[in-house]
mmCIF file of C-alpha atoms and ligand atoms in Angstrom:
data_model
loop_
_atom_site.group_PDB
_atom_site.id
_atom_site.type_symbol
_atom_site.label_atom_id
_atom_site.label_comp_id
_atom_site.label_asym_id
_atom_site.label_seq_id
_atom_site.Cartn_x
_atom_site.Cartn_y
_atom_site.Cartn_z
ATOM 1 C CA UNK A 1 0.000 0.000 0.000
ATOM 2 C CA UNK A 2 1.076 3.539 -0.618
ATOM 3 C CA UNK A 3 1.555 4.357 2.884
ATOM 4 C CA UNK A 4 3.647 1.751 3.633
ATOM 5 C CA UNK A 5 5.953 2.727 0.857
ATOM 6 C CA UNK A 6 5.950 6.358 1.839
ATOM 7 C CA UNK A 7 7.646 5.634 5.046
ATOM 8 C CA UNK A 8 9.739 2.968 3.788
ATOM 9 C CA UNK A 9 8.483 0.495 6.222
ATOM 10 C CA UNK A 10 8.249 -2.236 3.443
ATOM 11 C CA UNK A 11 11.853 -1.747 3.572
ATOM 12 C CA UNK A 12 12.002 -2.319 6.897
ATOM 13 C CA UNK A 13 9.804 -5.184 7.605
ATOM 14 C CA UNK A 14 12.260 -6.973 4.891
ATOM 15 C CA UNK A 15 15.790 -6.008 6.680
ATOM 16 C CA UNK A 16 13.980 -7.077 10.265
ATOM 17 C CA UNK A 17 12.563 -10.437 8.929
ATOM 18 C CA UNK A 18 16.851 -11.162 6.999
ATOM 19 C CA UNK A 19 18.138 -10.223 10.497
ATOM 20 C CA UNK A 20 16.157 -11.779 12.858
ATOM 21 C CA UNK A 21 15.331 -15.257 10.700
ATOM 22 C CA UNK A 22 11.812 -14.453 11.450
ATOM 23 C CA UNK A 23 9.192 -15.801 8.527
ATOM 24 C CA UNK A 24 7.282 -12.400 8.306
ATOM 25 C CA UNK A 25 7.334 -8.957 9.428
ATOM 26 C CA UNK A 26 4.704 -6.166 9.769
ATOM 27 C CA UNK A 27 5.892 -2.950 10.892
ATOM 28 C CA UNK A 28 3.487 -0.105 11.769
ATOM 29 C CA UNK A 29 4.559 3.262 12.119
ATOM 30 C CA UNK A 30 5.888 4.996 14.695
ATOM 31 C CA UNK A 31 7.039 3.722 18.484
ATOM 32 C CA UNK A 32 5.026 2.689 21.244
ATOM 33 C CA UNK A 33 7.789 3.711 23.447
ATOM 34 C CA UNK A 34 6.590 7.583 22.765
ATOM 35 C CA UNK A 35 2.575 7.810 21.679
ATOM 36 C CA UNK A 36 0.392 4.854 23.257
ATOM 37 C CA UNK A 37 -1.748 5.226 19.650
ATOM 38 C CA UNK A 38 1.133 2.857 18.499
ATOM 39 C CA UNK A 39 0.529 -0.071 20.538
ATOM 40 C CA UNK A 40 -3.434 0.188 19.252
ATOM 41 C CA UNK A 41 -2.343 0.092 15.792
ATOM 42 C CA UNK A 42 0.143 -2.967 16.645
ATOM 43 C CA UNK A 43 -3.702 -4.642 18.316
ATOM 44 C CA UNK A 44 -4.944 -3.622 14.880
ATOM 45 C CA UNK A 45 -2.267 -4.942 12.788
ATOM 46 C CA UNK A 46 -2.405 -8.214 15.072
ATOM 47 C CA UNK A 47 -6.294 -8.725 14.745
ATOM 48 C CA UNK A 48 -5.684 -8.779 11.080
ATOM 49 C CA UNK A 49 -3.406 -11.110 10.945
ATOM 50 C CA UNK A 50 -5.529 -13.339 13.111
ATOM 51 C CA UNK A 51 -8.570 -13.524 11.064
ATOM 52 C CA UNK A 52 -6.253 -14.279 8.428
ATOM 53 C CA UNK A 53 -4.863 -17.290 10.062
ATOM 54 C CA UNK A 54 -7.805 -18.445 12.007
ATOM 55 C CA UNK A 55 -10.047 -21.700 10.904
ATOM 56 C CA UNK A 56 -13.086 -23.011 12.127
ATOM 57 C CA UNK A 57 -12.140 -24.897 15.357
ATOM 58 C CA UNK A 58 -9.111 -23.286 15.879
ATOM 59 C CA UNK A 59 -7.464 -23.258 19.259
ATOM 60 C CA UNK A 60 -6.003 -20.171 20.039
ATOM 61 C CA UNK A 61 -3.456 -19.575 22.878
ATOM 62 C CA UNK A 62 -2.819 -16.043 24.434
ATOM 63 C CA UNK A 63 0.187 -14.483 26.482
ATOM 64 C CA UNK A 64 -0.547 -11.404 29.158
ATOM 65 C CA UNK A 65 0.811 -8.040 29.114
ATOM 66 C CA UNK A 66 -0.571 -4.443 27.599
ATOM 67 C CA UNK A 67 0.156 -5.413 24.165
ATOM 68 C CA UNK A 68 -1.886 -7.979 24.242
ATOM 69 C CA UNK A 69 -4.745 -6.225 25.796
ATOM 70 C CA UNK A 70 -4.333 -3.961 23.011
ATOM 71 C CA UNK A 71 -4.814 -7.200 20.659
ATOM 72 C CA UNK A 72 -7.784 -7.843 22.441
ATOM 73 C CA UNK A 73 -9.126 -4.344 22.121
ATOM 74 C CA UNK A 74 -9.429 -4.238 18.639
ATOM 75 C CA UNK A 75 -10.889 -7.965 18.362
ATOM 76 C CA UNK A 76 -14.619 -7.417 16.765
ATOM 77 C CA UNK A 77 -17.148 -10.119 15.788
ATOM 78 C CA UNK A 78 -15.856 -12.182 12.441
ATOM 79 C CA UNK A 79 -17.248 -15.308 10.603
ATOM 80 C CA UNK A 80 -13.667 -16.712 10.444
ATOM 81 C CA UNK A 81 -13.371 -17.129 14.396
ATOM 82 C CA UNK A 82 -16.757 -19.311 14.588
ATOM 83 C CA UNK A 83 -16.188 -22.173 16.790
ATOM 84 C CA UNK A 84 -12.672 -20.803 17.786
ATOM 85 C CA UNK A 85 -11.322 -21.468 21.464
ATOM 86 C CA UNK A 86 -9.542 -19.021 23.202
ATOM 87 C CA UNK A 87 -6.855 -20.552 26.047
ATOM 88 C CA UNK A 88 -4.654 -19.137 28.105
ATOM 89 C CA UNK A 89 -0.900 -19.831 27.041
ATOM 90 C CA UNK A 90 0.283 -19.995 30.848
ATOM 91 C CA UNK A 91 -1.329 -19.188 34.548
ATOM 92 C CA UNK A 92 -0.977 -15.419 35.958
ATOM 93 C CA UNK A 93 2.679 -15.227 36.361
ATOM 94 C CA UNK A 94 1.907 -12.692 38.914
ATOM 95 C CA UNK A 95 0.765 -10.277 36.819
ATOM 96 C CA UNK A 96 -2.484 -7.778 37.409
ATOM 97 C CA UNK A 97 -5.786 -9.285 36.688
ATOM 98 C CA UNK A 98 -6.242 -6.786 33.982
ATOM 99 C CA UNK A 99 -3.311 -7.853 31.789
ATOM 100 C CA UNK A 100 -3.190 -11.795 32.944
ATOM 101 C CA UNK A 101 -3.139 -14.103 30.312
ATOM 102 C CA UNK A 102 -6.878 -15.905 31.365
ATOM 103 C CA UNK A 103 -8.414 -11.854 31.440
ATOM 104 C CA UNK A 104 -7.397 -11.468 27.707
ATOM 105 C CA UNK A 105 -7.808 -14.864 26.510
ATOM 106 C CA UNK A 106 -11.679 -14.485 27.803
ATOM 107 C CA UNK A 107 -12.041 -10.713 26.030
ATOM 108 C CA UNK A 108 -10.903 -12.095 22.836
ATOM 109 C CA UNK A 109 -13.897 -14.604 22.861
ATOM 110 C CA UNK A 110 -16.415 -12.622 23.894
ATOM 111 C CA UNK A 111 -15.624 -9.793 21.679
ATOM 112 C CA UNK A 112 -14.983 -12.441 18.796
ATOM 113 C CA UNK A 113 -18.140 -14.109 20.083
ATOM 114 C CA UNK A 114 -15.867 -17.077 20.031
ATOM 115 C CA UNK A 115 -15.396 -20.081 22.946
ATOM 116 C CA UNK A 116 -13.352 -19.581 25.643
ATOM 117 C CA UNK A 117 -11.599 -21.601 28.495
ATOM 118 C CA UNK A 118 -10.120 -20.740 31.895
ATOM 119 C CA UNK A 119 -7.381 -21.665 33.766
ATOM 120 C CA UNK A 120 -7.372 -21.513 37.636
ATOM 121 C CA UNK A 121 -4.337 -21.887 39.372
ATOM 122 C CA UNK A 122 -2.525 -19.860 41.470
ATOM 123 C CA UNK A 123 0.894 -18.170 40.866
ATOM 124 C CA UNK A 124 2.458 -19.195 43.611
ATOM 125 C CA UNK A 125 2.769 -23.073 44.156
ATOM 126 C CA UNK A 126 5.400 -25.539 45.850
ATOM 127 C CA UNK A 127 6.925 -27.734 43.334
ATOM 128 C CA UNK A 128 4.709 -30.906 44.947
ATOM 129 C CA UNK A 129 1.058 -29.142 44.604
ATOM 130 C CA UNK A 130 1.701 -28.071 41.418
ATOM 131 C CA UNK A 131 2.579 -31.417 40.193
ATOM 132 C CA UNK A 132 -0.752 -32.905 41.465
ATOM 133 C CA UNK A 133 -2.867 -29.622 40.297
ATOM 134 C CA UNK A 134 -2.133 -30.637 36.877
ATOM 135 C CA UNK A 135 -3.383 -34.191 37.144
ATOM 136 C CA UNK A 136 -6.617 -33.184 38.297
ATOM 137 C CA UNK A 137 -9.139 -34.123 35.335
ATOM 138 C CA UNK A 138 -10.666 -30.325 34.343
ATOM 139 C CA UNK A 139 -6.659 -28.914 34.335
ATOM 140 C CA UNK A 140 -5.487 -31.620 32.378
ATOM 141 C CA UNK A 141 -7.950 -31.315 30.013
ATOM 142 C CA UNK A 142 -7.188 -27.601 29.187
ATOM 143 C CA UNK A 143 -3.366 -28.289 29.479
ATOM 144 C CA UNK A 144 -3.776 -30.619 26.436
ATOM 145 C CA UNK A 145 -6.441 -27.997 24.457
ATOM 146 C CA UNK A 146 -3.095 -25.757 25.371
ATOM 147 C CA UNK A 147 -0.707 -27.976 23.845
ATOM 148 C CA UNK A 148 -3.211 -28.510 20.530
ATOM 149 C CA UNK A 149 -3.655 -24.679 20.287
ATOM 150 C CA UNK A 150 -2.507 -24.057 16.266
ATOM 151 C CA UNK A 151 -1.814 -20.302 16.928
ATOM 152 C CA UNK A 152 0.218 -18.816 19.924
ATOM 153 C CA UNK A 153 0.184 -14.965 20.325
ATOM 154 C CA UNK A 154 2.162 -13.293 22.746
ATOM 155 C CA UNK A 155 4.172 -10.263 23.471
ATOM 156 C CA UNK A 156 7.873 -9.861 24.543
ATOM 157 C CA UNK A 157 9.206 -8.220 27.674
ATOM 158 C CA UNK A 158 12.388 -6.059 28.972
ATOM 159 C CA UNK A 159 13.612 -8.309 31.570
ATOM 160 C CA UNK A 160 14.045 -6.065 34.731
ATOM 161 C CA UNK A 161 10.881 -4.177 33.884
ATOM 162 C CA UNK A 162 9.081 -7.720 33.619
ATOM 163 C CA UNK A 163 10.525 -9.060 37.104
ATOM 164 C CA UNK A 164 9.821 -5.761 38.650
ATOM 165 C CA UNK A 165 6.502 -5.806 37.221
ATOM 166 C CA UNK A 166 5.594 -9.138 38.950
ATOM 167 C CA UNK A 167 5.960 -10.242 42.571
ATOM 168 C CA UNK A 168 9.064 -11.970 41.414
ATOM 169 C CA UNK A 169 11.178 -13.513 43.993
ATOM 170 C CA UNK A 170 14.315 -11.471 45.414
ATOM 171 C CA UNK A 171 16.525 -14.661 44.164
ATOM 172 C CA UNK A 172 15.314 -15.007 40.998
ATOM 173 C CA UNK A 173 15.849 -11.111 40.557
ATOM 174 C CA UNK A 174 19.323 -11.618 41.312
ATOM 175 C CA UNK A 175 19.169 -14.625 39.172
ATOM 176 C CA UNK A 176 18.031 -12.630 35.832
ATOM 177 C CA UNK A 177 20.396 -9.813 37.167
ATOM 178 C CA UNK A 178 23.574 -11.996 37.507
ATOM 179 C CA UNK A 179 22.832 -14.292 34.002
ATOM 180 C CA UNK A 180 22.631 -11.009 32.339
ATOM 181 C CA UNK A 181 18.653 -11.604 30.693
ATOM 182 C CA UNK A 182 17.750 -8.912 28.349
ATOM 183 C CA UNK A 183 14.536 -10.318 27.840
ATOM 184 C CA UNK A 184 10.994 -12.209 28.902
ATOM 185 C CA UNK A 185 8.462 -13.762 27.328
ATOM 186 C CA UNK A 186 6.058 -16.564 28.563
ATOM 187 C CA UNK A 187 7.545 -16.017 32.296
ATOM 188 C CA UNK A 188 10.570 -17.442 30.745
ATOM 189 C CA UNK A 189 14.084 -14.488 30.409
ATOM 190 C CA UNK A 190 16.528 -14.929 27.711
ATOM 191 C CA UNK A 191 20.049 -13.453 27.886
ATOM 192 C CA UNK A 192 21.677 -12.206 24.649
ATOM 193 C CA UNK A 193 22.614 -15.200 22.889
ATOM 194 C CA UNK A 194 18.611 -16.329 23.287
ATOM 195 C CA UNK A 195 19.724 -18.777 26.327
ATOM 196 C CA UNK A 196 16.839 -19.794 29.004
ATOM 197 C CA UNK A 197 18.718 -18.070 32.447
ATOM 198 C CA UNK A 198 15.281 -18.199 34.282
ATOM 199 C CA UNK A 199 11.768 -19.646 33.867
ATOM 200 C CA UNK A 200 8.714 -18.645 36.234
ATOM 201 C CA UNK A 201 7.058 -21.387 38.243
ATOM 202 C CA UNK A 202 3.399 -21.602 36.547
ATOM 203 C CA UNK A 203 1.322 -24.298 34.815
ATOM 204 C CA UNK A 204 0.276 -24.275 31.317
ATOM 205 C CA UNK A 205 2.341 -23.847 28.115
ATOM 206 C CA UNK A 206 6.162 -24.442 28.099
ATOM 207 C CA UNK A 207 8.293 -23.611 25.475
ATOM 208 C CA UNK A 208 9.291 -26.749 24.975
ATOM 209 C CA UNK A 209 6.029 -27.907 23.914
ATOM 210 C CA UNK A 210 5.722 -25.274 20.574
ATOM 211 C CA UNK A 211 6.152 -27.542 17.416
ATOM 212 C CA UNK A 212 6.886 -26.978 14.092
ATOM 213 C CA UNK A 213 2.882 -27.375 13.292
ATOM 214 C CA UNK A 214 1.873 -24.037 15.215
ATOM 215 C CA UNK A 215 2.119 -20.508 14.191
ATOM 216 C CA UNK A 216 3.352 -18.919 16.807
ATOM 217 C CA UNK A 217 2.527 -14.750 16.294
ATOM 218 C CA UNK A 218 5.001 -12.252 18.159
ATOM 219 C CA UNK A 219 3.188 -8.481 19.217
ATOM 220 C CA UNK A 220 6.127 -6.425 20.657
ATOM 221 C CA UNK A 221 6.771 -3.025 19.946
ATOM 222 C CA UNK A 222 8.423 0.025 21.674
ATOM 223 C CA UNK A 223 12.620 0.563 20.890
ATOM 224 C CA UNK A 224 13.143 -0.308 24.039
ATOM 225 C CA UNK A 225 12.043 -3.724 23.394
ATOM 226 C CA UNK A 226 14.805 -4.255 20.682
ATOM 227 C CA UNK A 227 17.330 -6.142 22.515
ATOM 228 C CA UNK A 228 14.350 -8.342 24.192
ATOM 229 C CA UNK A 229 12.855 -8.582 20.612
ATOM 230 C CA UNK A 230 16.280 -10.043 19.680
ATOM 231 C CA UNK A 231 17.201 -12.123 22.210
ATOM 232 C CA UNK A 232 13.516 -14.080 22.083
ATOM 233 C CA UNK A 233 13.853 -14.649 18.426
ATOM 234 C CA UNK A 234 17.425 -16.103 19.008
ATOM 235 C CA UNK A 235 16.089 -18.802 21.087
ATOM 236 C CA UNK A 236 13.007 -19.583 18.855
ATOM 237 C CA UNK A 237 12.008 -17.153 15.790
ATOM 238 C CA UNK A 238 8.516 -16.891 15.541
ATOM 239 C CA UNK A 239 6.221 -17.534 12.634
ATOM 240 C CA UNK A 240 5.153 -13.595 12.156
ATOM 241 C CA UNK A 241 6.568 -10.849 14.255
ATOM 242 C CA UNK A 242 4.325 -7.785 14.481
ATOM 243 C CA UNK A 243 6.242 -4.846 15.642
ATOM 244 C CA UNK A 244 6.613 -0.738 14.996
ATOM 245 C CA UNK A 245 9.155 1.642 13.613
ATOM 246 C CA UNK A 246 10.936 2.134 16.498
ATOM 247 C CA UNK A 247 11.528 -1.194 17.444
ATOM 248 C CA UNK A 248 12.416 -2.185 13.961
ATOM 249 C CA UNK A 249 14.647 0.380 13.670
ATOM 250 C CA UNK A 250 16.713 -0.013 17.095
ATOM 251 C CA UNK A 251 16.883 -3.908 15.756
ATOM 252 C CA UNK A 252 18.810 -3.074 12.616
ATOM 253 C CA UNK A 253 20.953 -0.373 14.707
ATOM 254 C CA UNK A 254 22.196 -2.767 17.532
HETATM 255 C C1 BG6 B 301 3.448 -10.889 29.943
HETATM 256 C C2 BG6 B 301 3.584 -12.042 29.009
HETATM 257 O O1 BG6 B 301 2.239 -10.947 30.619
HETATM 258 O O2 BG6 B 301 3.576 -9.685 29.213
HETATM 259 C C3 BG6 B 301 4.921 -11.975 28.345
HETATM 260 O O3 BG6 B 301 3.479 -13.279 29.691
HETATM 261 C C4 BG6 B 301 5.260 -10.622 27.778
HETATM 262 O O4 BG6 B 301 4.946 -12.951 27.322
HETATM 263 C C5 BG6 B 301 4.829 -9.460 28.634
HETATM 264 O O5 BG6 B 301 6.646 -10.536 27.623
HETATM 265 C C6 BG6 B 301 4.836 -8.170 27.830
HETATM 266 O O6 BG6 B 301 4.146 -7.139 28.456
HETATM 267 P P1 BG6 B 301 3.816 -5.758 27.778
HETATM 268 O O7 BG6 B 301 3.003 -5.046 28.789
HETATM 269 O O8 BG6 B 301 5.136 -5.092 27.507
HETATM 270 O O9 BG6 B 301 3.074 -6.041 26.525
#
């Protein structure tokens, strides 16, 4: 579209896509880190690409965080997510209520007019009760719909501004601190190199578990985010990376 070529981000969405091995790119304009109308238009850019890459049936997983609130804002009714299931990726990772993973997974159905399922556990759970939470029958259930979900969306975090963000423990603070993590996504930080250095204790999706068969859809944005942006996409690139100007730009400047 004219626009696009106007501000070169074409361009852009090519370089970021070479340099990060990511499939696709879609760059909007401008950064989130300076006007909040960004991150809507990254919601916007997302919820196309969604009803693009939805079928019938499909099981869709979501991350928490602002930017995907912002995904769920500009969700609106569609033929194309009939019969589509909305999970949460993972459990609250001590986030607010507002931005938790189960809180936009259950927006994005009712605004879609789509199915959606909860998960209930708490953030905070011993190694032992966690282990038996997931063997009861309605968890277990919902940790395999997880596990079949064909598209992932989620955003991408600064590290330090995600642990501070969270009730995160004093020794896993010093933990991301000391292994030198530049960035978070899932409750899991990635140093530099895209290396695991800490993973939060929750139930639901691991990274592990993402196969070749899913399209996993990244929504970060912001130039503050490019290191994180890079990092994440060291360890795993994702199928589509939605992102703006500023982060695109930072990315091809590190
Ligand atoms: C968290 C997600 O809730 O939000 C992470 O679990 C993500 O995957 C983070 O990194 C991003 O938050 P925001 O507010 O920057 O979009």
């Amino acid at each position: 579209p004219a626009m696009k070529i106007a501000f070169g981000l074409e361009d852009l969405e090519k370089q970021v896509a070479e340099v990060l091995n990511v499939e696709k790119v879609i760059v909007v304009s401008g950064d989130s880190d300076e006007y909040s109308w960004v991150k809507k238009e990254l919601g916007r850019a997302c919820v196309q690409q969604m009803k693009k890459q939805i079928a019938p049936g499909d099981i869709i997983a979501v991350a928490g965080g602002t930017t995907l609130a912002a995904v769920a804002d500009m969700v609106s009714p569609s033929e194309k997510w009939k019969d589509a299931v909305f999970v949460p990726a993972r459990g609250g990772l001590g986030e607010k209520v507002e931005i938790q993973s189960n809180t936009i997974s259950s927006t994005m159905a009712t605004k879609a007019r789509a199915a959606y399922r909860l998960l209930h556990v708490p953030d905070q759970l011993s190694n032992e009760t966690r282990t038996s939470l997931s063997l009861e029958p309605g968890i277990k259930e919902l940790l395999a719909l997880i596990r079949k979900a064909k598209i992932v969306i989620h955003g991408i975090g600064e590290a330090e501004i995600m642990a501070d963000r969270r009730e995160t423990s004093d020794g896993a603070v010093q933990q991301i601190k000391e292994k030198a993590a530049v960035g978070e996504a899932f409750g899991y930080y990635f140093d530099r190199e895209g290396h695991i250095v800490h993973k939060e204790r929750t139930i639901g999706l691991q990274l592990n578990d993402l196969n070749e068969a899913q399209t996993v859809i990244t929504v970060a944005g912001g130039s503050s985010k490019a290191e994180a942006i890079s990092a994440y996409m060291k360890y795993r690139p994702s199928n589509l990376l939605i992102t703006d100007e500023g982060a695109a730009k930072a990315i091809l400047n590190r």
